[in-house]
Amino acid sequence: MSGSPPPTGGFVRRVGLFQATAINMSQMCGIGPFVTIPLMVAAFGGPQAIMGFVAGAVLALADGLIWAELGAAMPGSGGSYVYLRQAFQYRSGRLMPFLFVWTAMLFIPLIMSTGVVGFVQYLGYLAPDMGRTTGDLIGLGVIVLVVALLWRGVEHIARITAVMWAVMITSVLLVIVAAATDFSAHLAFTYPAHAFQLTSSHFWIGFAAGLTIGIYDYLGYNTTAYMGAEIKDPGRTLPRSIIFSILGIMAIYLLLQIGTLGVVDWHRMTDPGDIASTSVASAVLEETWGKGAADTVTVLILITAFASVFTGLLGGSRVPYDAARERVFFRPYAKLHPRHRFPMLGLATMGVITAIGFLIGRHTDLATLIQLLTTVMVIVQALAQIVALSVLRRRQPALRRPYKMWLYPLPSLIALIGWLTIYGYADKNSPGRHPIEWSLAWVALGCVAFVVWARLEKVWPFGPKEISEEYLTGPAPEAEPAAT
């Protein structure tokens, strides 16, 4: 690559602040909160589980400020792939962006597999006699259906996703309103003894598990950073869309969590034999408005789960395609379907991994699946990006930075502590599952794949380093008034 002006890939900067914030929020609030509230309560051992969503919001805000500075300075298509390529090219060539794509090939479909697990869980409310094998087959069928729809090419994507977003918002609001009509402060705010005993190791293990679940529920606050080439006035719009979406989703989650705890006794959420442990939103509707309302909202939640998998695989399959097109990943991933023009290999690969992740989640537990996907993501994306911000401040001091992190480096330190806490406690919160070891093995395998790829492409370490400072040498994107 040369030091040419930063390309936009033919994209038009037409997404304003309102649309950008809505895009982030639509990715953040999918099936996640409907399936993780019982997990959060189990992690903390009581209604003090609200701390998990607050802690997740703090980590998301701190990490979001890193995304805000990097995204405003380098508003291209690709997000982390662009930032890691720019920051680490001086010493390790294309290794870090390659590893990011490699790990994204795992953690993106694993996130989608949690949506399928949630789909089957809530389907169990409508079909309580459904066996495990039947549930497995239905989940795999959902994945096949999503891939088949995307394989044929889907027109009017924006309209379809807008309808799905409306269904998701409706289901969330119905649960919140239903909980408010029969809310018990005694249930929501009566805590077990020693709930806040900070000197107990049990508290901190539970806190780390809750933080992992919390940040999982906020994932998606960085979606617009991957669409930097399509954002109006990205220097202003990107940071605001990230911050506004996190604050908005935090308010929704707190209302949802507190409302749920005020209707359903938290002990029911930790009882594997109780429907509240797998379909807590349905349990809330049944307690407040009756079985008919619960069935209706459960159907809306099933649509929400399907939508989260659909949109996730739609966007995720483009990650290896973009990288391969720019010669930072295996070339076959750059091929498009000859008729429908979608990345075939990326979609097929992520569809298979989603199916494997779904089966893992079904036959272990959802918390273990979340631990695995977050540990894989932490090493190459979260931690590396914290380093990348500081490296770029030193290596490219003249880089145009329309937004600079507030109180630098404090948010970076908070994010570092948060991500290390999640990573360090992963094995303790998943005994016998070893998510740390699996994540390290995946990264090590990625390094081997990079060596093979670099040899084929004759790039560093088998060729010269190619230093490209396009965002330093190229003109700043034209500023446009942010949408209101």
Short mmCIF file of C-alpha atoms in Angstrom, two decimals:
data_model
loop_
_atom_site.label_atom_id
_atom_site.label_comp_id
_atom_site.label_asym_id
_atom_site.label_seq_id
_atom_site.Cartn_x
_atom_site.Cartn_y
_atom_site.Cartn_z
CA MET A 1 0.00 0.00 0.00
CA SER A 2 1.17 3.51 -0.71
CA GLY A 3 0.81 6.76 1.14
CA SER A 4 -2.21 7.82 -0.91
CA PRO A 5 -5.19 9.66 0.52
CA PRO A 6 -7.43 7.47 2.67
CA PRO A 7 -9.91 5.68 0.46
CA THR A 8 -13.60 5.50 1.22
CA GLY A 9 -14.15 2.46 -0.99
CA GLY A 10 -16.84 4.24 -2.96
CA PHE A 11 -18.92 4.93 0.15
CA VAL A 12 -20.91 8.14 0.55
CA ARG A 13 -20.87 10.03 3.85
CA ARG A 14 -24.61 10.11 4.47
CA VAL A 15 -25.06 8.76 8.03
CA GLY A 16 -25.70 11.55 10.54
CA LEU A 17 -25.62 11.58 14.34
CA PHE A 18 -29.15 10.28 14.94
CA GLN A 19 -28.77 7.43 12.47
CA ALA A 20 -25.29 6.58 13.76
CA THR A 21 -26.50 6.42 17.36
CA ALA A 22 -29.46 4.27 16.33
CA ILE A 23 -27.15 1.88 14.45
CA ASN A 24 -24.97 1.43 17.53
CA MET A 25 -27.96 0.90 19.82
CA SER A 26 -29.55 -1.61 17.45
CA GLN A 27 -26.39 -3.72 17.57
CA MET A 28 -26.05 -3.38 21.36
CA CYS A 29 -29.58 -4.33 22.38
CA GLY A 30 -30.47 -7.58 20.69
CA ILE A 31 -31.28 -10.83 22.47
CA GLY A 32 -28.51 -10.22 25.04
CA PRO A 33 -30.37 -8.66 28.00
CA PHE A 34 -33.21 -11.17 27.72
CA VAL A 35 -30.86 -14.11 28.33
CA THR A 36 -28.20 -12.58 30.57
CA ILE A 37 -30.28 -11.16 33.43
CA PRO A 38 -30.48 -14.59 35.13
CA LEU A 39 -26.76 -15.12 34.46
CA MET A 40 -25.98 -11.76 36.07
CA VAL A 41 -28.10 -12.57 39.13
CA ALA A 42 -26.43 -15.96 39.47
CA ALA A 43 -22.96 -14.36 39.22
CA PHE A 44 -23.63 -11.88 42.03
CA GLY A 45 -25.95 -14.09 44.06
CA GLY A 46 -28.75 -11.57 44.42
CA PRO A 47 -30.40 -8.39 43.14
CA GLN A 48 -27.14 -6.48 43.64
CA ALA A 49 -26.51 -7.82 40.13
CA ILE A 50 -27.41 -4.32 38.93
CA MET A 51 -23.75 -3.53 39.63
CA GLY A 52 -22.78 -5.72 36.69
CA PHE A 53 -24.65 -3.58 34.16
CA VAL A 54 -23.23 -0.39 35.71
CA ALA A 55 -19.68 -1.80 35.67
CA GLY A 56 -20.16 -2.93 32.08
CA ALA A 57 -21.27 0.61 31.15
CA VAL A 58 -18.18 2.13 32.81
CA LEU A 59 -15.87 -0.23 30.89
CA ALA A 60 -17.81 0.40 27.66
CA LEU A 61 -17.48 4.18 28.15
CA ALA A 62 -13.75 3.99 28.88
CA ASP A 63 -13.14 1.69 25.92
CA GLY A 64 -15.55 3.74 23.81
CA LEU A 65 -13.37 6.83 24.23
CA ILE A 66 -10.48 4.85 22.71
CA TRP A 67 -12.69 3.97 19.75
CA ALA A 68 -13.82 7.60 19.56
CA GLU A 69 -10.32 9.02 19.20
CA LEU A 70 -9.14 6.36 16.75
CA GLY A 71 -12.34 6.44 14.71
CA ALA A 72 -12.42 10.24 14.46
CA ALA A 73 -8.77 10.33 13.36
CA MET A 74 -9.01 7.44 10.87
CA PRO A 75 -12.61 7.37 9.61
CA GLY A 76 -12.27 4.58 7.11
CA SER A 77 -14.10 1.30 6.63
CA GLY A 78 -12.77 -1.45 8.90
CA GLY A 79 -12.52 -0.19 12.48
CA SER A 80 -9.92 -2.11 14.49
CA TYR A 81 -8.43 -3.54 11.31
CA VAL A 82 -7.47 0.00 10.22
CA TYR A 83 -6.22 1.18 13.63
CA LEU A 84 -4.05 -1.88 14.27
CA ARG A 85 -2.62 -1.74 10.75
CA GLN A 86 -1.60 1.89 11.22
CA ALA A 87 -0.17 1.51 14.73
CA PHE A 88 1.80 -1.75 14.48
CA GLN A 89 3.07 -1.63 10.89
CA TYR A 90 6.38 -0.12 11.99
CA ARG A 91 7.57 -3.21 13.89
CA SER A 92 5.44 -6.17 12.87
CA GLY A 93 4.18 -5.41 9.38
CA ARG A 94 0.67 -6.73 8.86
CA LEU A 95 0.70 -9.22 11.74
CA MET A 96 -1.71 -7.37 14.05
CA PRO A 97 -4.43 -6.59 11.48
CA PHE A 98 -4.15 -10.20 10.25
CA LEU A 99 -4.58 -11.49 13.83
CA PHE A 100 -7.54 -9.19 14.34
CA VAL A 101 -9.31 -10.66 11.31
CA TRP A 102 -8.31 -14.15 12.44
CA THR A 103 -9.82 -13.64 15.91
CA ALA A 104 -12.86 -11.83 14.47
CA MET A 105 -13.52 -14.99 12.46
CA LEU A 106 -14.09 -16.66 15.84
CA PHE A 107 -15.57 -14.09 18.22
CA ILE A 108 -18.11 -12.60 15.77
CA PRO A 109 -19.84 -15.94 15.03
CA LEU A 110 -19.59 -16.90 18.72
CA ILE A 111 -21.57 -13.75 19.54
CA MET A 112 -24.12 -14.84 16.94
CA SER A 113 -24.28 -18.32 18.46
CA THR A 114 -25.39 -16.81 21.79
CA GLY A 115 -28.34 -15.33 19.91
CA VAL A 116 -29.30 -18.80 18.65
CA VAL A 117 -28.97 -20.22 22.17
CA GLY A 118 -31.30 -17.45 23.37
CA PHE A 119 -33.74 -18.24 20.55
CA VAL A 120 -33.99 -21.89 21.62
CA GLN A 121 -34.29 -20.93 25.31
CA TYR A 122 -37.27 -18.66 24.68
CA LEU A 123 -38.82 -21.14 22.27
CA GLY A 124 -38.80 -23.52 25.23
CA TYR A 125 -41.33 -21.23 26.93
CA LEU A 126 -43.80 -21.75 24.08
CA ALA A 127 -42.93 -25.46 23.75
CA PRO A 128 -42.06 -26.65 27.29
CA ASP A 129 -41.92 -30.32 26.22
CA MET A 130 -39.20 -29.65 23.62
CA GLY A 131 -36.29 -32.05 24.17
CA ARG A 132 -32.60 -31.20 23.96
CA THR A 133 -32.12 -32.93 20.61
CA THR A 134 -35.11 -31.13 19.15
CA GLY A 135 -33.76 -27.82 20.45
CA ASP A 136 -30.36 -28.55 18.90
CA LEU A 137 -31.93 -29.30 15.52
CA ILE A 138 -34.10 -26.17 15.64
CA GLY A 139 -31.09 -24.01 16.50
CA LEU A 140 -29.05 -25.47 13.67
CA GLY A 141 -32.04 -24.95 11.37
CA VAL A 142 -32.17 -21.27 12.32
CA ILE A 143 -28.49 -20.89 11.38
CA VAL A 144 -29.03 -22.66 8.06
CA LEU A 145 -32.02 -20.41 7.33
CA VAL A 146 -30.05 -17.23 8.09
CA VAL A 147 -27.15 -18.31 5.88
CA ALA A 148 -29.56 -19.33 3.12
CA LEU A 149 -31.28 -15.94 3.20
CA LEU A 150 -27.95 -14.12 3.10
CA TRP A 151 -26.58 -16.51 0.46
CA ARG A 152 -29.22 -15.57 -2.03
CA GLY A 153 -28.60 -11.88 -1.49
CA VAL A 154 -31.15 -9.78 0.34
CA GLU A 155 -32.50 -6.60 -1.18
CA HIS A 156 -33.81 -3.72 0.88
CA ILE A 157 -31.55 -4.60 3.82
CA ALA A 158 -32.11 -1.21 5.47
CA ARG A 159 -35.89 -1.68 5.47
CA ILE A 160 -35.67 -5.22 6.85
CA THR A 161 -33.28 -4.26 9.65
CA ALA A 162 -35.44 -1.23 10.52
CA VAL A 163 -38.46 -3.51 11.00
CA MET A 164 -36.42 -5.91 13.12
CA TRP A 165 -35.11 -2.99 15.21
CA ALA A 166 -38.70 -1.81 15.79
CA VAL A 167 -39.70 -5.30 16.96
CA MET A 168 -36.74 -5.41 19.36
CA ILE A 169 -37.53 -1.99 20.85
CA THR A 170 -41.19 -2.96 21.21
CA SER A 171 -40.35 -6.16 23.08
CA VAL A 172 -37.97 -4.36 25.45
CA LEU A 173 -40.44 -1.57 26.17
CA LEU A 174 -43.29 -4.02 26.76
CA VAL A 175 -41.24 -5.89 29.37
CA ILE A 176 -40.26 -2.61 31.09
CA VAL A 177 -43.85 -1.30 31.12
CA ALA A 178 -45.25 -4.64 32.30
CA ALA A 179 -42.74 -4.76 35.15
CA ALA A 180 -43.66 -1.21 36.18
CA THR A 181 -47.34 -2.16 36.53
CA ASP A 182 -46.64 -4.75 39.24
CA PHE A 183 -43.32 -3.59 40.69
CA SER A 184 -42.27 -4.62 44.21
CA ALA A 185 -39.46 -2.56 45.73
CA HIS A 186 -39.07 -5.25 48.41
CA LEU A 187 -38.18 -7.86 45.78
CA ALA A 188 -35.89 -5.54 43.84
CA PHE A 189 -33.93 -4.00 46.71
CA THR A 190 -33.74 -6.66 49.44
CA TYR A 191 -30.19 -7.98 49.35
CA PRO A 192 -28.77 -11.15 50.91
CA ALA A 193 -26.35 -10.93 53.80
CA HIS A 194 -22.77 -10.03 52.84
CA ALA A 195 -23.90 -8.95 49.36
CA PHE A 196 -21.41 -6.06 49.40
CA GLN A 197 -18.55 -7.64 51.37
CA LEU A 198 -15.63 -6.23 49.39
CA THR A 199 -13.05 -8.22 51.34
CA SER A 200 -14.49 -11.52 50.13
CA SER A 201 -12.87 -13.29 47.19
CA HIS A 202 -16.31 -14.65 46.34
CA PHE A 203 -17.53 -11.07 45.75
CA TRP A 204 -14.70 -10.29 43.31
CA ILE A 205 -15.09 -13.54 41.39
CA GLY A 206 -18.78 -12.75 41.03
CA PHE A 207 -17.97 -9.16 40.06
CA ALA A 208 -15.57 -10.31 37.33
CA ALA A 209 -18.20 -12.70 35.97
CA GLY A 210 -20.80 -9.92 36.09
CA LEU A 211 -18.43 -7.50 34.35
CA THR A 212 -17.92 -10.05 31.55
CA ILE A 213 -21.66 -10.48 31.11
CA GLY A 214 -22.16 -6.72 31.34
CA ILE A 215 -19.66 -5.82 28.62
CA TYR A 216 -21.08 -8.60 26.44
CA ASP A 217 -24.47 -6.87 26.65
CA TYR A 218 -22.90 -3.54 25.57
CA LEU A 219 -20.96 -4.94 22.62
CA GLY A 220 -21.89 -3.00 19.50
CA TYR A 221 -21.15 0.51 20.81
CA ASN A 222 -18.33 0.62 18.26
CA THR A 223 -20.39 -0.36 15.19
CA THR A 224 -20.18 3.08 13.57
CA ALA A 225 -16.37 2.98 13.82
CA TYR A 226 -16.50 0.15 11.26
CA MET A 227 -18.59 2.43 9.03
CA GLY A 228 -16.27 5.44 9.27
CA ALA A 229 -16.27 5.95 5.50
CA GLU A 230 -20.06 6.44 5.56
CA ILE A 231 -20.34 8.85 8.51
CA LYS A 232 -20.99 12.58 8.05
CA ASP A 233 -18.44 14.81 9.79
CA PRO A 234 -16.88 11.74 11.47
CA GLY A 235 -14.67 13.82 13.77
CA ARG A 236 -17.80 14.96 15.63
CA THR A 237 -20.37 12.29 14.81
CA LEU A 238 -18.37 9.15 15.67
CA PRO A 239 -17.44 10.09 19.27
CA ARG A 240 -20.95 11.36 20.02
CA SER A 241 -22.66 8.29 18.56
CA ILE A 242 -20.54 6.02 20.75
CA ILE A 243 -21.11 7.97 23.96
CA PHE A 244 -24.83 8.62 23.40
CA SER A 245 -25.55 4.99 22.53
CA ILE A 246 -23.80 3.67 25.65
CA LEU A 247 -25.69 6.06 27.93
CA GLY A 248 -29.00 5.27 26.22
CA ILE A 249 -28.56 1.51 26.43
CA MET A 250 -27.42 1.78 30.05
CA ALA A 251 -30.71 3.49 30.92
CA ILE A 252 -32.69 0.77 29.10
CA TYR A 253 -30.76 -2.04 30.78
CA LEU A 254 -31.14 -0.60 34.27
CA LEU A 255 -34.90 -0.18 33.80
CA LEU A 256 -35.11 -3.73 32.44
CA GLN A 257 -32.99 -5.26 35.20
CA ILE A 258 -34.61 -3.39 38.11
CA GLY A 259 -38.10 -3.94 36.71
CA THR A 260 -37.49 -7.67 36.27
CA LEU A 261 -36.12 -8.03 39.81
CA GLY A 262 -39.19 -6.20 41.11
CA VAL A 263 -41.53 -8.81 39.62
CA VAL A 264 -39.70 -12.15 39.67
CA ASP A 265 -38.01 -13.37 42.87
CA TRP A 266 -34.29 -13.57 42.09
CA HIS A 267 -34.10 -17.08 43.59
CA ARG A 268 -36.26 -18.29 40.68
CA MET A 269 -33.69 -16.98 38.19
CA THR A 270 -30.99 -19.23 39.68
CA ASP A 271 -33.17 -22.36 39.73
CA PRO A 272 -32.46 -24.41 36.56
CA GLY A 273 -35.92 -25.97 36.80
CA ASP A 274 -37.74 -22.63 36.75
CA ILE A 275 -38.75 -20.98 33.50
CA ALA A 276 -37.42 -17.67 34.87
CA SER A 277 -33.86 -19.00 34.59
CA THR A 278 -34.10 -19.33 30.80
CA SER A 279 -37.02 -17.08 29.74
CA VAL A 280 -37.13 -14.35 32.37
CA ALA A 281 -38.90 -11.80 30.17
CA SER A 282 -41.70 -14.30 29.48
CA ALA A 283 -41.93 -14.95 33.22
CA VAL A 284 -42.34 -11.21 33.87
CA LEU A 285 -45.17 -10.92 31.33
CA GLU A 286 -46.90 -14.00 32.70
CA GLU A 287 -46.76 -12.63 36.25
CA THR A 288 -48.11 -9.21 35.25
CA TRP A 289 -50.35 -9.41 32.18
CA GLY A 290 -51.04 -13.14 31.89
CA LYS A 291 -50.06 -16.07 29.70
CA GLY A 292 -51.46 -14.60 26.45
CA ALA A 293 -49.33 -11.46 26.73
CA ALA A 294 -46.31 -13.57 27.69
CA ASP A 295 -46.73 -15.73 24.58
CA THR A 296 -47.03 -12.64 22.35
CA VAL A 297 -43.91 -10.96 23.73
CA THR A 298 -42.02 -14.26 23.55
CA VAL A 299 -42.72 -14.35 19.81
CA LEU A 300 -41.35 -10.80 19.52
CA ILE A 301 -38.22 -11.88 21.42
CA LEU A 302 -37.78 -14.82 19.02
CA ILE A 303 -37.90 -12.35 16.12
CA THR A 304 -35.36 -10.19 17.94
CA ALA A 305 -33.03 -13.18 18.39
CA PHE A 306 -33.33 -14.10 14.72
CA ALA A 307 -32.69 -10.48 13.74
CA SER A 308 -29.53 -10.28 15.87
CA VAL A 309 -28.09 -13.35 14.14
CA PHE A 310 -29.16 -12.12 10.69
CA THR A 311 -27.62 -8.66 10.99
CA GLY A 312 -24.54 -9.96 12.82
CA LEU A 313 -23.63 -12.47 10.13
CA LEU A 314 -24.47 -9.94 7.44
CA GLY A 315 -21.88 -7.48 8.78
CA GLY A 316 -19.41 -9.99 10.18
CA SER A 317 -18.96 -11.83 6.90
CA ARG A 318 -17.63 -8.59 5.39
CA VAL A 319 -14.67 -8.37 7.80
CA PRO A 320 -12.45 -11.02 6.15
CA TYR A 321 -13.61 -9.81 2.73
CA ASP A 322 -12.41 -6.23 3.33
CA ALA A 323 -9.08 -7.48 4.69
CA ALA A 324 -8.48 -9.93 1.85
CA ARG A 325 -9.34 -7.26 -0.70
CA GLU A 326 -6.56 -5.10 0.76
CA ARG A 327 -4.11 -8.03 0.89
CA VAL A 328 -4.14 -8.46 4.66
CA PHE A 329 -5.85 -11.87 4.72
CA PHE A 330 -6.16 -15.00 2.58
CA ARG A 331 -7.12 -14.08 -0.99
CA PRO A 332 -10.05 -16.54 -1.41
CA TYR A 333 -11.99 -14.46 1.13
CA ALA A 334 -11.99 -11.56 -1.34
CA LYS A 335 -14.18 -13.42 -3.82
CA LEU A 336 -17.79 -12.35 -4.22
CA HIS A 337 -20.72 -14.43 -5.38
CA PRO A 338 -20.85 -13.97 -9.18
CA ARG A 339 -24.54 -13.05 -9.17
CA HIS A 340 -25.57 -11.76 -5.76
CA ARG A 341 -22.26 -10.04 -4.92
CA PHE A 342 -21.72 -11.13 -1.32
CA PRO A 343 -18.56 -12.63 0.25
CA MET A 344 -19.21 -16.36 -0.07
CA LEU A 345 -16.32 -17.83 1.92
CA GLY A 346 -16.63 -15.38 4.80
CA LEU A 347 -20.34 -16.10 5.21
CA ALA A 348 -19.86 -19.87 4.93
CA THR A 349 -16.99 -19.93 7.44
CA MET A 350 -18.83 -17.83 9.99
CA GLY A 351 -22.00 -19.87 9.52
CA VAL A 352 -20.13 -23.08 10.37
CA ILE A 353 -18.44 -21.52 13.43
CA THR A 354 -21.81 -20.14 14.60
CA ALA A 355 -23.22 -23.67 14.47
CA ILE A 356 -20.28 -25.08 16.44
CA GLY A 357 -20.55 -22.28 19.01
CA PHE A 358 -24.28 -22.90 19.37
CA LEU A 359 -23.70 -26.57 20.16
CA ILE A 360 -20.98 -25.63 22.67
CA GLY A 361 -23.37 -23.21 24.38
CA ARG A 362 -26.17 -25.76 24.46
CA HIS A 363 -24.07 -28.57 25.90
CA THR A 364 -22.03 -26.52 28.39
CA ASP A 365 -23.74 -23.27 29.33
CA LEU A 366 -24.24 -19.78 27.92
CA ALA A 367 -21.90 -18.19 30.48
CA THR A 368 -19.01 -20.36 29.27
CA LEU A 369 -19.69 -19.35 25.67
CA ILE A 370 -19.62 -15.67 26.67
CA GLN A 371 -16.35 -16.21 28.55
CA LEU A 372 -14.78 -17.83 25.49
CA LEU A 373 -15.76 -15.12 23.03
CA THR A 374 -14.68 -12.30 25.34
CA THR A 375 -11.26 -13.83 26.11
CA VAL A 376 -10.58 -14.27 22.39
CA MET A 377 -11.63 -10.66 21.74
CA VAL A 378 -9.64 -9.17 24.64
CA ILE A 379 -6.15 -10.11 23.46
CA VAL A 380 -6.05 -8.87 19.88
CA GLN A 381 -8.76 -6.22 19.82
CA ALA A 382 -9.30 -4.67 23.26
CA LEU A 383 -5.78 -4.73 24.73
CA ALA A 384 -4.01 -4.17 21.41
CA GLN A 385 -6.19 -1.17 20.66
CA ILE A 386 -5.34 0.47 23.99
CA VAL A 387 -1.67 0.14 23.04
CA ALA A 388 -2.41 1.32 19.49
CA LEU A 389 -3.80 4.64 20.71
CA SER A 390 -0.59 5.44 22.63
CA VAL A 391 1.62 4.16 19.80
CA LEU A 392 -0.10 6.40 17.27
CA ARG A 393 0.18 9.44 19.55
CA ARG A 394 3.94 8.85 19.60
CA ARG A 395 4.48 7.63 16.02
CA GLN A 396 2.08 10.00 14.26
CA PRO A 397 1.89 13.17 16.38
CA ALA A 398 0.81 15.19 13.32
CA LEU A 399 -2.22 12.96 12.71
CA ARG A 400 -5.36 15.05 12.57
CA ARG A 401 -7.36 14.26 15.72
CA PRO A 402 -10.74 16.02 15.68
CA TYR A 403 -11.47 14.33 19.02
CA LYS A 404 -8.95 13.56 21.74
CA MET A 405 -9.72 11.27 24.64
CA TRP A 406 -10.88 13.18 27.71
CA LEU A 407 -8.49 12.96 30.69
CA TYR A 408 -5.96 10.87 28.72
CA PRO A 409 -4.62 8.36 29.76
CA LEU A 410 -7.14 7.72 32.58
CA PRO A 411 -9.85 6.10 30.39
CA SER A 412 -7.18 3.89 28.80
CA LEU A 413 -6.07 2.75 32.25
CA ILE A 414 -9.67 2.05 33.33
CA ALA A 415 -10.25 0.06 30.14
CA LEU A 416 -6.97 -1.81 30.66
CA ILE A 417 -7.91 -2.77 34.23
CA GLY A 418 -11.40 -3.81 33.15
CA TRP A 419 -10.28 -6.01 30.28
CA LEU A 420 -7.49 -7.59 32.35
CA THR A 421 -10.02 -8.33 35.11
CA ILE A 422 -12.27 -10.09 32.63
CA TYR A 423 -9.36 -12.04 31.20
CA GLY A 424 -7.69 -12.88 34.50
CA TYR A 425 -10.85 -14.28 36.10
CA ALA A 426 -12.04 -16.18 33.02
CA ASP A 427 -10.84 -19.60 34.17
CA LYS A 428 -12.17 -19.05 37.70
CA ASN A 429 -15.61 -18.27 36.32
CA SER A 430 -15.55 -21.25 33.94
CA PRO A 431 -14.03 -24.10 35.97
CA GLY A 432 -12.90 -26.97 33.78
CA ARG A 433 -13.58 -25.02 30.55
CA HIS A 434 -10.20 -23.20 30.26
CA PRO A 435 -11.24 -20.21 28.08
CA ILE A 436 -7.83 -18.54 28.60
CA GLU A 437 -6.01 -21.56 27.24
CA TRP A 438 -8.38 -21.81 24.28
CA SER A 439 -7.98 -18.12 23.48
CA LEU A 440 -4.19 -18.34 23.59
CA ALA A 441 -4.28 -21.45 21.41
CA TRP A 442 -6.42 -19.65 18.83
CA VAL A 443 -4.04 -16.66 18.74
CA ALA A 444 -1.02 -19.00 18.46
CA LEU A 445 -2.71 -20.80 15.58
CA GLY A 446 -3.32 -17.38 14.02
CA CYS A 447 0.39 -16.62 14.21
CA VAL A 448 1.11 -19.86 12.36
CA ALA A 449 -1.50 -18.95 9.75
CA PHE A 450 0.11 -15.51 9.38
CA VAL A 451 3.52 -17.07 8.70
CA VAL A 452 1.97 -19.28 5.99
CA TRP A 453 0.09 -16.34 4.50
CA ALA A 454 3.10 -13.99 4.65
CA ARG A 455 5.23 -16.60 2.89
CA LEU A 456 2.66 -16.90 0.11
CA GLU A 457 2.27 -13.13 -0.25
CA LYS A 458 6.02 -12.42 0.20
CA VAL A 459 5.44 -9.71 2.81
CA TRP A 460 7.21 -9.13 6.15
CA PRO A 461 8.94 -11.16 7.53
CA PHE A 462 9.51 -12.69 4.07
CA GLY A 463 9.61 -9.36 2.30
CA PRO A 464 10.09 -5.66 2.99
CA LYS A 465 7.89 -3.76 5.41
CA GLU A 466 5.33 -1.57 3.68
CA ILE A 467 4.77 1.56 5.74
CA SER A 468 1.55 3.33 4.85
CA GLU A 469 0.59 6.53 6.66
CA GLU A 470 -2.38 7.41 4.48
CA TYR A 471 -4.33 9.12 7.24
CA LEU A 472 -1.29 11.23 8.06
CA THR A 473 -0.57 12.24 4.48
CA GLY A 474 -4.08 12.27 3.04
CA PRO A 475 -6.55 15.15 3.23
CA ALA A 476 -9.05 15.31 6.07
CA PRO A 477 -12.55 14.14 5.22
CA GLU A 478 -14.83 16.99 4.33
CA ALA A 479 -16.86 18.10 7.33
CA GLU A 480 -20.60 18.14 6.96
CA PRO A 481 -23.22 19.34 9.43
CA ALA A 482 -24.11 16.52 11.79
CA ALA A 483 -27.68 15.28 11.57
CA THR A 484 -29.94 16.19 14.41
#
